[in-house]
Protein backbone atom coordinates (compact mmCIF):
# COMPACT_ATOMS: atom_id res chain seq x y z
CA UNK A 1 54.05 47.05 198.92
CA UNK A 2 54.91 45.17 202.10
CA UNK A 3 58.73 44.90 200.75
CA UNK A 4 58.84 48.36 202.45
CA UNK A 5 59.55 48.76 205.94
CA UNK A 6 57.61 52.22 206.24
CA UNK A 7 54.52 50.42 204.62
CA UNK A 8 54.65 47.86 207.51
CA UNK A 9 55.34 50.22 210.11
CA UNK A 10 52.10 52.32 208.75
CA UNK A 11 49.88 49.15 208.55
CA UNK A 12 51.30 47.97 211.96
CA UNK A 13 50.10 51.50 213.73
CA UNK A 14 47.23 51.60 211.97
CA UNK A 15 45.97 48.18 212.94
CA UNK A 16 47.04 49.06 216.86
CA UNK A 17 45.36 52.48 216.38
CA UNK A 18 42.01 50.78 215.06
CA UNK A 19 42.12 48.52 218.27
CA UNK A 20 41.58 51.73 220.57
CA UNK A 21 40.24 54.48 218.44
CA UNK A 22 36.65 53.37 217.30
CA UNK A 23 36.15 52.30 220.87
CA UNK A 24 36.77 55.73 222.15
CA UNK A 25 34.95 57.46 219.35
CA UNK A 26 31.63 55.44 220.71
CA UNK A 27 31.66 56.79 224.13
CA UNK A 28 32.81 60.15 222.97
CA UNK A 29 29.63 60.18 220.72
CA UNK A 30 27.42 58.66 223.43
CA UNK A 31 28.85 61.59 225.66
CA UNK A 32 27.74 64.04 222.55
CA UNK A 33 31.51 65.07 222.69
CA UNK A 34 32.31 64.02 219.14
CA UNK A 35 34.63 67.67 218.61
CA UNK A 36 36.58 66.80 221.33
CA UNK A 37 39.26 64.54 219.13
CA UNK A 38 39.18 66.96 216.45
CA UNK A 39 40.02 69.99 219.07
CA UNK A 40 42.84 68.07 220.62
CA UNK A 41 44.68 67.50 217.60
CA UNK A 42 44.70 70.97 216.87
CA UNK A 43 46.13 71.32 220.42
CA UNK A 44 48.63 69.30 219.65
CA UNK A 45 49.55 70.84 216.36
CA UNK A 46 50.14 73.43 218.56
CA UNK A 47 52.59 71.36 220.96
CA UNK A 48 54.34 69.63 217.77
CA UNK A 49 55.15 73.36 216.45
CA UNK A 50 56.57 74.51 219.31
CA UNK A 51 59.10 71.61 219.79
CA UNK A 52 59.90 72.17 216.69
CA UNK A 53 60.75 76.05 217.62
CA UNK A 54 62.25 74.92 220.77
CA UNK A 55 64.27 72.34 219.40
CA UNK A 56 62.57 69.59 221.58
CA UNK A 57 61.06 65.99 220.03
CA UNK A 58 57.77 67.26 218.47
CA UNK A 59 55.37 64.29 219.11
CA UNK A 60 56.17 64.07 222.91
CA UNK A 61 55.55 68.06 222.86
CA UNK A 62 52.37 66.76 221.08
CA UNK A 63 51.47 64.24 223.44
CA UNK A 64 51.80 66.55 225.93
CA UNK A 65 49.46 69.07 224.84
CA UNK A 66 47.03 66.81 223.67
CA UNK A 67 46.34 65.33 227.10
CA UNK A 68 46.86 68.90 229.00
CA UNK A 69 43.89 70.36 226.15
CA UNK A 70 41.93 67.06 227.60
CA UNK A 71 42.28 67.86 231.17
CA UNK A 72 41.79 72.09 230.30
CA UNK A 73 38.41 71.03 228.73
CA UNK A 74 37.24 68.57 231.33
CA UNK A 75 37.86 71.28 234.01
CA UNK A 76 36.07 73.92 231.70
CA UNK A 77 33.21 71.85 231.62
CA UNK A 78 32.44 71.69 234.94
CA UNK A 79 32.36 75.42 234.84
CA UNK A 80 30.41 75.51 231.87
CA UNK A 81 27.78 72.80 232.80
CA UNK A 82 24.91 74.11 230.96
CA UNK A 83 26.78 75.58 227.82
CA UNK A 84 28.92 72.12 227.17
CA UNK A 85 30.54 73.51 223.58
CA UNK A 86 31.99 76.85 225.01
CA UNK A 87 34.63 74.48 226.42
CA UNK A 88 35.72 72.80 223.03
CA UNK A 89 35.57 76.37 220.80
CA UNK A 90 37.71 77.86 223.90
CA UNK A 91 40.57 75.36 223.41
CA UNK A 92 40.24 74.59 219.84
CA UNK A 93 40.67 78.57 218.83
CA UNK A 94 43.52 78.63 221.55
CA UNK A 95 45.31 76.08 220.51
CA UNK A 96 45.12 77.15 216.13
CA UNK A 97 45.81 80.30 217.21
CA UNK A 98 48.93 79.28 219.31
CA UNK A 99 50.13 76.98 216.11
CA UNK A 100 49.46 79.62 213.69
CA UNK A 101 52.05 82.18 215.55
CA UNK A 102 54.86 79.18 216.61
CA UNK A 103 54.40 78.44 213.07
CA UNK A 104 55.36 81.77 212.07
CA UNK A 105 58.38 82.11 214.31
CA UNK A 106 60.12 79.30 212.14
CA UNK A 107 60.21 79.74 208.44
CA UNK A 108 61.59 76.35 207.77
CA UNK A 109 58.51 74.80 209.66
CA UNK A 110 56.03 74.97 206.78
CA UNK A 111 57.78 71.82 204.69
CA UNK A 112 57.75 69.18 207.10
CA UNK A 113 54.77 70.32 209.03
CA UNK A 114 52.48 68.94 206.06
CA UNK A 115 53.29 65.72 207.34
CA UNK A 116 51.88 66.39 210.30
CA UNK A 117 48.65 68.08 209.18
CA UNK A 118 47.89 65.42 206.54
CA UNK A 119 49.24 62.60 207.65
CA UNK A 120 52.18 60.30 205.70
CA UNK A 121 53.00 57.17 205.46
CA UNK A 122 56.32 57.28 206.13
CA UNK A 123 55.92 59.41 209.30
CA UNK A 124 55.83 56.51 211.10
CA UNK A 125 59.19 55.77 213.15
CA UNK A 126 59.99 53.44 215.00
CA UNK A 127 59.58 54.97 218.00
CA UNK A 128 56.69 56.41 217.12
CA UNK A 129 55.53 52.59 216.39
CA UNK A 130 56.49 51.90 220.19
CA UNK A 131 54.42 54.76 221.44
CA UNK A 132 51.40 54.09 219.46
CA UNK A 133 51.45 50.59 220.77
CA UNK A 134 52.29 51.45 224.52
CA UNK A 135 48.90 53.98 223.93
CA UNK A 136 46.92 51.55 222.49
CA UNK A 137 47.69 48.92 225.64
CA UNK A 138 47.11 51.86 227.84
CA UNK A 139 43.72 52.23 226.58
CA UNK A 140 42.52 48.72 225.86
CA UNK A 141 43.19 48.36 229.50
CA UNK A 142 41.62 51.48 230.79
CA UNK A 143 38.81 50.44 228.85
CA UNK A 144 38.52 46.62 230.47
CA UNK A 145 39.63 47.91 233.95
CA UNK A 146 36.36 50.77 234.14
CA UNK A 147 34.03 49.60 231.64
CA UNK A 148 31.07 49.23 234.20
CA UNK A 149 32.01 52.82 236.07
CA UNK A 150 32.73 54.18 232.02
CA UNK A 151 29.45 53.04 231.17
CA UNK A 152 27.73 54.57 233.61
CA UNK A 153 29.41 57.63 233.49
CA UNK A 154 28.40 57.98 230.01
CA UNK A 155 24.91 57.84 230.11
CA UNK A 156 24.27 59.67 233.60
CA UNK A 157 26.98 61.23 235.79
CA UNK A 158 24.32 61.66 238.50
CA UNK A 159 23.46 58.58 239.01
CA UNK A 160 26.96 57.42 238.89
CA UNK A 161 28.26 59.24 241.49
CA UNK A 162 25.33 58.55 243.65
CA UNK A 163 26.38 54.86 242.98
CA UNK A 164 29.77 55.02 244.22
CA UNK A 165 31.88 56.09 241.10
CA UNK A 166 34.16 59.01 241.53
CA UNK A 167 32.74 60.85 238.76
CA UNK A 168 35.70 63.60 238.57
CA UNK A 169 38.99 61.13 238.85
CA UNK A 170 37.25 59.25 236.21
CA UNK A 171 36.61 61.78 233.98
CA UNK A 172 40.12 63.33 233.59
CA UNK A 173 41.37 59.67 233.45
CA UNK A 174 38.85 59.53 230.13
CA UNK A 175 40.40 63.11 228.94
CA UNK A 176 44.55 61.77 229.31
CA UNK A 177 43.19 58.85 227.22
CA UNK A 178 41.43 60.71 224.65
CA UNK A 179 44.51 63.31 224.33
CA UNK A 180 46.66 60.55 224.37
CA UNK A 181 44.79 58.32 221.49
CA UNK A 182 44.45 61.57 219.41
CA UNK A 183 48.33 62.45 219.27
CA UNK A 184 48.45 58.82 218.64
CA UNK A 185 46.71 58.84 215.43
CA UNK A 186 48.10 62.28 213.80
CA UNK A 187 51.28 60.40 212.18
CA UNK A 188 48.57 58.01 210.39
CA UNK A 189 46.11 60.81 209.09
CA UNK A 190 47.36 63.85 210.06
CA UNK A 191 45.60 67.02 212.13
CA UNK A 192 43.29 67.44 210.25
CA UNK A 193 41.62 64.38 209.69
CA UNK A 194 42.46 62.61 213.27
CA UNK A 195 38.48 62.37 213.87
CA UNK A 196 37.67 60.42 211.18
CA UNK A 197 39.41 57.33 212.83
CA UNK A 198 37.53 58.50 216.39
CA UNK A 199 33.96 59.15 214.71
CA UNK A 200 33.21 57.52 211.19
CA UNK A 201 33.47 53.95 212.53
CA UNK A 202 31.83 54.61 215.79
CA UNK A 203 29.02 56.44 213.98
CA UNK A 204 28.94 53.90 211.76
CA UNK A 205 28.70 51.42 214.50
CA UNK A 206 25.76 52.94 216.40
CA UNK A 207 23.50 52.71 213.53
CA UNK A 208 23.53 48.83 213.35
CA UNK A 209 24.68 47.99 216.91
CA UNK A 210 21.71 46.83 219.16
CA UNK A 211 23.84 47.07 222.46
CA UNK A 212 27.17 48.95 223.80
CA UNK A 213 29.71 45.92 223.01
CA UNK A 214 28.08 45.00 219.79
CA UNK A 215 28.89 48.61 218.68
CA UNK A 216 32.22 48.48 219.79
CA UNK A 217 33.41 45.13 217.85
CA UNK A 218 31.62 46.79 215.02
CA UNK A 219 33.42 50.22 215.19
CA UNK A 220 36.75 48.41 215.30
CA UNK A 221 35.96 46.54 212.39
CA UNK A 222 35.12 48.76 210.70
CA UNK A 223 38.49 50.79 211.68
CA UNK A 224 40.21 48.34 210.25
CA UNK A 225 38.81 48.23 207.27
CA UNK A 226 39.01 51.64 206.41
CA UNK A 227 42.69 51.82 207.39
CA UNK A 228 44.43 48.54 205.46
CA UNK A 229 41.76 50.43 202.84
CA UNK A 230 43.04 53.98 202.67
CA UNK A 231 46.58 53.09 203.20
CA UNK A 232 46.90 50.55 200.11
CA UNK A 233 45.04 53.61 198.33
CA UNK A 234 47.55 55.99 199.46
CA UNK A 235 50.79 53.85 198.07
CA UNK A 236 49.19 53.25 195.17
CA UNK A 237 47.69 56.64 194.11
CA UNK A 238 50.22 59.18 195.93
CA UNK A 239 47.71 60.95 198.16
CA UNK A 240 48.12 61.70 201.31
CA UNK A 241 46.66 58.84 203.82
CA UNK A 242 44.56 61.08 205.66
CA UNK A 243 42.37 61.66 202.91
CA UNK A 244 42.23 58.38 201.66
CA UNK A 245 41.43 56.48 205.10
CA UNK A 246 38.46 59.21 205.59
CA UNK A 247 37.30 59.27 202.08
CA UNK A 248 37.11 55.35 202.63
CA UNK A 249 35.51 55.54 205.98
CA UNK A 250 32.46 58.34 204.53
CA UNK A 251 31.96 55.89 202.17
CA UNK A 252 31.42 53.09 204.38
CA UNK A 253 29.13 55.33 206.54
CA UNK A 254 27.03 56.55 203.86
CA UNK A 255 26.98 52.50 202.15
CA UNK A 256 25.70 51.50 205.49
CA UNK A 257 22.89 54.67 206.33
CA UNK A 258 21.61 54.03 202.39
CA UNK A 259 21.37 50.38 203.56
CA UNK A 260 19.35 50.63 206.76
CA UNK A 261 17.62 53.32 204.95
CA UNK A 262 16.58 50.51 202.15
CA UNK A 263 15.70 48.24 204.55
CA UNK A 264 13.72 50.01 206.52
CA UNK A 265 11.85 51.20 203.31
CA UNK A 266 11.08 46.96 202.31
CA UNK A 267 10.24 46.45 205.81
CA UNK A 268 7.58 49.03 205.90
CA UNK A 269 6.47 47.83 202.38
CA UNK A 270 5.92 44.34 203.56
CA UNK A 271 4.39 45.72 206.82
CA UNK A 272 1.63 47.52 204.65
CA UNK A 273 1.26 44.89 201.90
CA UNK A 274 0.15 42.32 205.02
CA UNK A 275 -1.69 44.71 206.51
CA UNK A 276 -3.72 45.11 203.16
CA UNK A 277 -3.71 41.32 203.08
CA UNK A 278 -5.67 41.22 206.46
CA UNK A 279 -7.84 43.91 205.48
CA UNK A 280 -8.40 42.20 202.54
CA UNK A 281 -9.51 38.47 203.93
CA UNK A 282 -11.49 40.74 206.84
CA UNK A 283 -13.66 42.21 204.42
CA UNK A 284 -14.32 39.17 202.46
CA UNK A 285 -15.22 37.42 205.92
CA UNK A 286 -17.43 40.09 206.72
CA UNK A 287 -18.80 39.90 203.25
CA UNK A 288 -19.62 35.99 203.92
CA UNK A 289 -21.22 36.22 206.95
CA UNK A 290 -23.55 38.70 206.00
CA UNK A 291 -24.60 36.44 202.62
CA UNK A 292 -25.34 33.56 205.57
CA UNK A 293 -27.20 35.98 207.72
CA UNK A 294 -29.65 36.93 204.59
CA UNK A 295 -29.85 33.76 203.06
């Protein structure tokens, strides 16, 4: 398998993706903006069709929309502070709707387009290889550079800009990187199925994490696993690695939520068994001090 160039140029973007990916998909779902990957890569389905149309290099275009969708819905949010989702259906149904007619202007589109909505493993170039890895540095040191200002951000925007951080810099800086990490991803698992590299982990992450950088080691982890995983599944059984990475990743998620669930249910077992114990030697105390009493 690794006799291939392609195969290592798909592990080797999948392993740089993994180092960025999880990580964002924790604060996006600690932000409860978990749709925003999966509208941005349908905004930049939209930007890869029309440099194909326009005769331009399709992932820049891609890039490009991806991280001008980010910034859109960041500035539609502060209009729509109390109605949060009207941002995210605004741009998602924009930018399918956009696709759907560039799409149509070029018959010849359809073919090679599946790459992009499912992901292959040959899509990756290698300057496609360079840009994922120029993202992922981008982001593991955006990341570093604001954690502190990132993590309070996340949990309270009030509070952080009373305490000095400049809430609205900060929060299209978060939006470029998002877009950015989301075009990143599509040539690994496609439009479709870009948010299962952003969410499963990080979901996945947050159920066994007891603090923020716990999660975040776990989440990438876990990344990996699921994307050496789904791609070896993909050579091997012909199916698209999209599919196979998220089918992989589900299954991790739901192995881990049936875990927690199990132990939960032996810890509460044990909890009541002692509790009968106690019970138990209480009443037999009881039971011997009132035979002293009468005797």
């Amino acid at each position: 398998m690794f006799q291939y160039e392609f195969m290592q140029r798909a592990f080797l973007a999948g392993m740089l993706i993994s180092f960025i990916a999880p990580v964002l998909g924790v604060y996006l779902l600690l932000r409860r903006q978990s749709l925003l990957s999966d509208t941005l890569s349908h905004v930049s389905m939209a930007g890869v069709a029309l440099g194909s149309v326009l005769h331009l290099n399709p992932v820049l275009c891609g890039f490009l929309f991806a991280i001008l969708g980010g910034v859109l819905i960041e500035q539609l949010r502060r209009s729509y502070k109390t109605y949060s989702e009207v941002p995210v259906a605004i741009i998602m149904t924009s930018g399918l709707a956009l696709a759907m007619v560039l799409m149509s202007l070029k018959t010849n589109l359809n073919k090679s387009f599946s790459s992009y909505l499912f992901g292959s493993i040959v899509a990756v170039s290698e300057s496609q290889l360079i840009i994922i890895g120029a993202v992922t540095l981008t982001g593991l040191l955006f990341f570093m550079m604001f954690r502190r200002p990132l993590y309070s951000l996340t949990f309270e925007e009030d509070t952080a800009a009373v305490s000095g951080v400049r809430v609205k810099l900060l929060s299209f800086a978060f939006a470029v990187v998002t877009g950015m990490t989301v075009a990143a991803a599509m040539p690994i698992v496609g439009v479709l199925l870009v948010s299962s590299m952003i969410v499963l982990p990080s979901a996945f992450a947050l159920r066994f994490a007891r603090g923020f950088a716990s999660a975040s080691m776990i989440a990438v982890i876990t990344g990996m696993a699921g994307v050496c995983s789904g791609l070896t599944a993909s050579y091997y059984t012909d199916t698209p690695p999209g599919g196979a990475i998220a089918l992989i990743m589900l299954f991790i998620l739901l192995c881990g939520i049936g875990i927690k669930h199990a132990f939960k249910l032996v810890k509460k077992r044990r909890t009541n068994q002692s509790r009968t114990i106690m019970q138990h030697q209480k009443s037999q105390t009881n039971q011997t001090i009132r035979e002293g009493v009468i005797k």
